[in-house]
Coordinates of C-alpha atoms in Angstrom, one line a residue:
M1 CA 63.6 6.9 -72.9
S2 CA 61.1 9.5 -71.5
G3 CA 62.1 12.4 -73.8
R4 CA 62.8 14.8 -70.8
P5 CA 66.1 16.8 -70.8
D6 CA 68.9 15.6 -68.6
S7 CA 68.6 16.6 -64.8
G8 CA 71.7 18.9 -65.2
T9 CA 70.5 21.0 -67.9
D10 CA 71.4 24.6 -67.5
P11 CA 68.0 26.6 -66.8
E12 CA 69.7 29.8 -68.4
R13 CA 70.3 27.8 -71.9
A14 CA 67.0 26.3 -71.8
D15 CA 65.5 29.9 -71.4
S16 CA 67.6 31.2 -74.6
E17 CA 66.6 28.2 -76.5
A18 CA 63.1 28.8 -76.1
A19 CA 63.4 32.5 -76.9
A20 CA 65.5 31.9 -80.1
V21 CA 62.5 29.4 -81.0
Q22 CA 60.1 32.2 -80.3
D23 CA 61.8 34.9 -82.4
V24 CA 62.0 32.4 -85.5
A25 CA 58.2 31.5 -85.3
A26 CA 57.2 35.4 -84.6
D27 CA 59.4 36.5 -87.8
P28 CA 56.7 35.7 -90.9
A29 CA 59.5 36.7 -93.3
Q30 CA 61.6 33.7 -92.4
D31 CA 61.0 30.0 -93.0
E32 CA 61.5 27.3 -90.6
A33 CA 65.6 27.2 -91.5
G34 CA 65.7 30.8 -90.9
A35 CA 66.3 31.9 -94.6
P36 CA 64.2 34.8 -95.8
A37 CA 61.0 33.5 -97.1
Q38 CA 60.3 33.9 -101.0
D39 CA 57.2 35.8 -101.9
E40 CA 55.2 33.3 -103.6
A41 CA 52.9 36.1 -105.4
A42 CA 56.3 37.7 -107.0
D43 CA 55.3 37.3 -110.5
P44 CA 54.0 34.2 -111.9
E45 CA 54.1 35.4 -115.7
Q46 CA 57.7 35.5 -114.9
D47 CA 58.3 32.0 -113.9
E48 CA 55.8 30.7 -116.7
G49 CA 57.9 32.9 -119.6
A50 CA 61.4 31.2 -118.2
A51 CA 59.7 27.8 -118.5
R52 CA 58.3 28.4 -121.9
R53 CA 61.8 29.8 -122.8
A54 CA 63.2 26.5 -121.5
R55 CA 61.0 24.2 -123.2
W56 CA 61.7 26.0 -126.5
T57 CA 65.5 25.8 -125.8
A58 CA 65.5 22.1 -125.2
A59 CA 63.1 21.2 -128.2
A60 CA 65.2 23.5 -130.6
T61 CA 68.5 22.2 -129.3
G62 CA 67.2 18.8 -129.5
A63 CA 65.9 19.3 -133.0
A64 CA 69.4 21.1 -134.3
L65 CA 71.5 18.1 -133.0
T66 CA 69.1 15.5 -134.3
L67 CA 69.5 17.2 -137.8
A68 CA 73.4 17.3 -137.3
G69 CA 73.5 13.5 -136.2
L70 CA 71.5 12.6 -139.3
A71 CA 73.3 14.5 -141.9
A72 CA 76.7 13.3 -140.2
A73 CA 75.5 9.5 -140.5
V74 CA 74.4 10.1 -143.9
L75 CA 77.8 11.7 -145.0
R76 CA 79.6 8.8 -143.4
L77 CA 77.3 6.1 -144.7
T78 CA 78.2 7.0 -148.1
G79 CA 82.3 7.6 -147.7
P80 CA 84.7 4.6 -146.7
A81 CA 83.9 4.9 -142.8
P82 CA 83.4 1.5 -141.1
A83 CA 79.4 0.7 -140.5
L84 CA 80.0 1.5 -136.6
V85 CA 80.5 5.4 -137.5
P86 CA 77.4 6.3 -139.0
A87 CA 75.3 3.7 -136.8
A88 CA 76.8 5.8 -133.7
Y89 CA 75.8 9.0 -135.5
A90 CA 72.4 7.8 -136.0
S91 CA 71.9 6.5 -132.5
G92 CA 72.9 9.9 -131.0
A93 CA 70.6 11.5 -133.6
A94 CA 67.7 9.2 -131.9
V95 CA 68.6 10.1 -128.2
C96 CA 68.6 14.0 -129.3
A97 CA 65.3 13.5 -131.1
A98 CA 64.0 12.0 -127.8
A99 CA 65.3 14.8 -125.9
A100 CA 63.8 17.2 -128.0
V101 CA 60.3 15.7 -127.4
L102 CA 60.8 15.5 -123.8
G103 CA 61.9 19.1 -123.8
S104 CA 58.9 20.3 -125.4
R105 CA 56.6 18.5 -123.2
G106 CA 58.4 20.5 -120.3
R107 CA 60.8 17.7 -119.0
T108 CA 63.8 20.1 -119.7
R109 CA 66.1 18.4 -116.9
R110 CA 65.7 14.9 -118.5
A111 CA 66.0 16.6 -122.1
L112 CA 69.3 18.1 -120.9
W113 CA 70.8 14.9 -119.9
L114 CA 69.8 13.1 -123.1
L115 CA 71.1 15.6 -125.2
I116 CA 74.4 15.2 -123.4
A117 CA 74.2 11.5 -123.9
G118 CA 73.2 11.9 -127.6
V119 CA 76.2 14.1 -128.2
M120 CA 78.6 11.8 -126.4
V121 CA 77.2 8.8 -128.5
M122 CA 77.9 11.0 -131.6
A123 CA 81.4 11.9 -130.2
L124 CA 82.1 8.0 -129.9
G125 CA 81.0 7.7 -133.4
D126 CA 83.8 10.5 -134.3
Q127 CA 86.4 8.5 -132.5
F128 CA 85.8 5.3 -134.6
D129 CA 86.5 7.3 -137.7

């Protein structure tokens, strides 16, 4: 394979493709895919504020779910529930506590998935009850 076009390539088509490539390269407001480029210096403080809010939200939600899971585990431990129920609540609370730690460190996407997993484990404990 030489990389050359076929001998039957239409010259008009080749010229129009070359012109389209030059138009994209000449327009600095578009990226390679043809989408408008984002202004890199838009507002870094706004990005930092959004990241800070995401960290606080993940940490606070993880802490709240941890406390709720621990409270439910203690309440079920003192009652006539099977031992699996408080263990599921405590396990879910531990997962949510790990999510709170990850969220406070800025790993908000992982924290979100851990929060979902922790709540699912606690829901499983509720089903055993």
